[in-house]
Amino acid sequence: MTAVLLALLAAVGYGVSDFFGGVASRRVTALRVVVVSYPMSTLFVLVLLPLIGGTPDTASMLWGLAAGVASGFAVWWFYAALASGPMAVVSPLTALLVAGIPVLVGLVIGERPGPLAVAGIVFALGAVYLVSRESPDDVTEEITGGRELRFTRKVAMLTIGSGAAFGLAFVFLHETHASAGVWPLLAQRGAASPMVWLIALSAGEFQPLRGEPLRLAAYVAVLDTIANAALLYAFHGSLLSLVSVIGSLYPAATVLLAMVLLGERVGRQQRVGMVLALASVGLIAAA
């Protein structure tokens, strides 16, 4: 039960972090926000180290580094896919892969969730897909200059690569040892931050933030650190397939905040997805 609550905390943390990141991205590009939030989160992990403790071991640090590299590639490919492809296809497919790949890996390595947990996983996968769906709107058309966005083979490969990389980052964190505390997160951020900087430099978006975007980036960093730490401890207390699928429900928190705080309309599919998300958590918690 504790692992389920930690995974749920991670999902909420990721979702609220994405909300603040989305608000900041309406003023500056999303990549500029990540360039600042990633190294900030590294500093916050350093603050947590003496408070939480833990003894780093070689294997856990290497798995943390692998998770960081995977996260860096995931961010790169995801933004590239969004730049050329339709968000209504790229976003839900990426989210489904993030949730589904750790489940498949968990089954391959021998995890066998009970009937209720399996039902919860199925509900959660459906919830992730439905909640992540977005429809093209006037804002999208304005950003693209009226350019038609197609789900080409290149966009498909970028989308699949991004979802797979994010999902594998979850798998790699699951392989760390509980005795290492949050040291693997330090390795993760230490590897991911330089990659994000290189991506931003190549895109011409390595620029400092000021004012409200900088404050929002700091919120993103704090929430992302909390979410990652919660997920790490959840992995050490339960199955990869169960923890990862609950952690992947973060789009529900983002959509809910956008609806309540920004007055954004929520489509029928997203409402159904949010109901499925609640049902999936209940089923997995009862398993």
Coordinates of C-alpha atoms in Angstrom, one line a residue, residues 30-241:
A30 CA 9.6 24.4 -23.4
L31 CA 13.2 23.5 -24.1
R32 CA 14.4 26.7 -22.4
V33 CA 12.4 25.7 -19.3
V34 CA 14.0 22.2 -19.2
V35 CA 17.5 23.7 -19.7
V36 CA 17.0 25.5 -16.3
S37 CA 14.8 23.0 -14.4
Y38 CA 17.1 20.0 -14.9
P39 CA 20.2 21.5 -13.3
M40 CA 18.1 23.0 -10.6
S41 CA 16.7 19.6 -9.8
T42 CA 20.3 18.3 -9.5
L43 CA 20.9 20.9 -6.8
F44 CA 17.7 19.9 -5.0
V45 CA 18.8 16.3 -5.0
L46 CA 22.1 17.4 -3.5
V47 CA 20.1 19.1 -0.7
L48 CA 18.2 15.8 -0.1
L49 CA 21.3 13.6 0.1
P50 CA 22.3 14.4 3.7
L51 CA 18.7 14.4 4.9
I52 CA 17.8 11.0 3.4
G53 CA 21.2 9.3 3.6
G54 CA 22.0 6.2 1.7
T55 CA 25.2 4.6 0.5
P56 CA 26.0 4.8 -3.2
D57 CA 27.0 1.6 -4.9
T58 CA 28.5 1.2 -8.4
A59 CA 25.5 -0.7 -9.9
S60 CA 22.9 1.8 -8.6
M61 CA 24.9 4.8 -9.9
L62 CA 25.4 3.1 -13.3
W63 CA 21.6 2.4 -13.5
G64 CA 21.0 6.1 -12.5
L65 CA 23.4 7.3 -15.3
A66 CA 21.6 5.0 -17.8
A67 CA 18.2 6.5 -16.7
G68 CA 19.7 10.0 -17.2
V69 CA 20.9 9.2 -20.7
A70 CA 17.5 7.6 -21.6
S71 CA 15.7 10.7 -20.2
G72 CA 17.9 13.0 -22.3
F73 CA 17.2 11.2 -25.5
A74 CA 13.5 11.0 -24.6
V75 CA 13.3 14.8 -24.2
W76 CA 15.2 15.4 -27.5
W77 CA 13.1 13.0 -29.5
F78 CA 9.8 14.1 -27.9
Y79 CA 10.3 17.8 -28.8
A80 CA 11.5 16.8 -32.3
A81 CA 8.3 14.8 -32.8
L82 CA 6.1 17.6 -31.5
A83 CA 7.8 20.1 -33.8
S84 CA 6.9 18.1 -36.9
G85 CA 3.9 15.9 -36.0
P86 CA 0.4 16.3 -34.7
M87 CA 0.2 16.6 -30.9
A88 CA -3.1 14.8 -30.8
V89 CA -1.2 11.7 -32.0
V90 CA 2.3 12.2 -30.6
S91 CA 1.3 12.9 -27.0
P92 CA -1.0 10.0 -26.3
L93 CA 1.2 7.5 -28.1
T94 CA 4.2 8.6 -26.1
A95 CA 2.3 8.4 -22.9
L96 CA 1.0 4.9 -23.7
L97 CA 4.6 3.7 -24.4
V98 CA 5.9 5.3 -21.2
A99 CA 3.3 3.3 -19.2
G100 CA 3.3 0.1 -21.3
I101 CA 7.0 -0.7 -21.8
P102 CA 7.8 -1.1 -18.0
V103 CA 4.7 -3.3 -17.7
L104 CA 6.0 -5.5 -20.5
V105 CA 9.5 -5.6 -19.0
G106 CA 8.0 -6.5 -15.7
L107 CA 6.2 -9.4 -17.2
V108 CA 9.3 -10.6 -19.1
I109 CA 11.4 -10.6 -15.9
G110 CA 8.8 -12.8 -14.1
E111 CA 6.4 -10.4 -12.4
R112 CA 2.9 -11.9 -12.2
P113 CA 0.4 -9.3 -10.8
G114 CA -2.9 -10.7 -9.4
P115 CA -6.2 -10.4 -11.3
L116 CA -7.2 -7.1 -9.7
A117 CA -3.8 -5.6 -10.4
V118 CA -4.0 -6.8 -14.0
A119 CA -7.4 -5.1 -14.3
G120 CA -5.9 -2.0 -12.8
I121 CA -3.0 -2.0 -15.3
V122 CA -5.5 -2.3 -18.2
F123 CA -7.6 0.6 -16.8
A124 CA -4.5 2.7 -16.3
L125 CA -3.2 2.1 -19.8
G126 CA -6.5 3.2 -21.2
A127 CA -6.6 6.2 -18.8
V128 CA -3.1 7.4 -19.9
Y129 CA -4.0 7.2 -23.6
L130 CA -7.4 9.0 -23.2
V131 CA -6.2 11.7 -20.8
S132 CA -3.2 12.5 -23.0
R133 CA -5.3 13.1 -26.1
E134 CA -5.5 16.6 -27.3
S135 CA -7.3 18.1 -30.3
P136 CA -5.9 20.7 -32.7
D137 CA -7.0 24.1 -31.9
D138 CA -6.5 27.7 -33.0
V139 CA -3.4 28.0 -30.8
T140 CA -1.8 25.0 -32.5
E141 CA -2.6 26.4 -35.9
E142 CA -1.1 29.8 -34.9
I143 CA 2.1 28.2 -33.7
T144 CA 2.5 26.2 -36.9
G145 CA 1.5 29.1 -39.1
G146 CA -1.3 27.1 -40.6
R147 CA 1.2 24.3 -41.6
E148 CA -0.4 20.9 -41.8
L149 CA 1.3 18.5 -39.4
R150 CA 1.5 14.9 -40.6
F151 CA 2.4 11.7 -38.6
T152 CA 5.1 10.7 -41.0
R153 CA 7.5 7.8 -40.7
K154 CA 10.1 10.1 -39.2
V155 CA 7.7 11.5 -36.6
A156 CA 6.5 7.9 -35.8
M157 CA 10.1 6.8 -35.1
L158 CA 10.8 9.9 -33.0
T159 CA 7.5 9.3 -31.0
I160 CA 8.2 5.6 -30.5
G161 CA 11.9 6.4 -29.5
S162 CA 10.8 9.0 -27.0
G163 CA 8.2 6.8 -25.4
A164 CA 10.5 3.8 -25.2
A165 CA 13.3 6.0 -23.7
F166 CA 11.1 7.4 -21.0
G167 CA 9.8 3.9 -20.3
L168 CA 13.3 2.5 -20.1
A169 CA 14.3 5.3 -17.7
F170 CA 11.6 3.9 -15.3
V171 CA 13.0 0.4 -15.8
F172 CA 16.6 1.5 -15.0
L173 CA 15.5 3.3 -11.8
H174 CA 13.7 0.2 -10.7
E175 CA 17.0 -1.7 -10.9
T176 CA 18.7 0.5 -8.3
H177 CA 19.2 -0.7 -4.7
A178 CA 17.2 0.7 -1.9
S179 CA 20.3 1.2 0.2
A180 CA 21.6 3.8 -2.3
G181 CA 18.9 6.3 -1.2
V182 CA 18.6 9.1 -3.8
W183 CA 22.1 8.9 -5.0
P184 CA 20.9 7.3 -8.3
L185 CA 18.8 10.4 -8.9
L186 CA 21.9 12.5 -8.7
A187 CA 23.5 10.3 -11.3
Q188 CA 20.4 10.5 -13.4
R189 CA 20.2 14.3 -13.4
G190 CA 24.0 14.6 -13.7
A191 CA 23.8 12.7 -17.0
A192 CA 20.6 14.2 -18.3
S193 CA 21.4 17.9 -17.8
P194 CA 24.4 18.1 -20.2
M195 CA 22.4 16.3 -22.8
V196 CA 19.6 18.8 -22.5
W197 CA 22.1 21.6 -22.7
L198 CA 23.6 20.2 -25.9
I199 CA 20.1 19.8 -27.4
A200 CA 19.3 23.4 -26.6
L201 CA 22.6 24.7 -28.0
S202 CA 22.0 22.9 -31.2
A203 CA 18.5 24.3 -31.4
G204 CA 19.7 27.9 -30.6
E205 CA 17.6 27.9 -27.4
F206 CA 20.3 27.9 -24.7
Q207 CA 19.1 31.2 -23.1
P208 CA 18.6 32.2 -19.5
L209 CA 15.2 32.7 -18.0
R210 CA 14.0 35.7 -16.0
G211 CA 10.9 36.7 -14.0
E212 CA 7.9 34.4 -13.9
P213 CA 9.3 31.8 -16.3
L214 CA 12.3 31.4 -14.0
R215 CA 10.1 31.0 -10.9
L216 CA 8.0 28.4 -12.8
A217 CA 11.1 26.5 -13.8
A218 CA 12.1 26.4 -10.1
Y219 CA 8.6 25.0 -9.2
V220 CA 9.1 22.4 -12.0
A221 CA 12.5 21.4 -10.5
V222 CA 11.2 21.0 -7.0
L223 CA 8.2 19.0 -8.0
D224 CA 10.2 16.8 -10.4
T225 CA 12.7 16.0 -7.7
I226 CA 9.9 15.0 -5.2
A227 CA 8.2 12.9 -7.9
N228 CA 11.4 11.1 -8.9
A229 CA 12.3 10.4 -5.2
A230 CA 8.8 9.1 -4.5
L231 CA 8.9 6.9 -7.6
L232 CA 12.4 5.6 -6.7
Y233 CA 11.2 4.5 -3.2
A234 CA 8.0 3.0 -4.7
F235 CA 10.0 0.9 -7.1
H236 CA 11.9 -0.5 -4.1
G237 CA 8.6 -1.6 -2.4
S238 CA 6.6 -3.1 -5.2
L239 CA 6.5 -4.5 -8.7
L240 CA 7.9 -2.5 -11.7
S241 CA 4.7 -3.1 -13.7

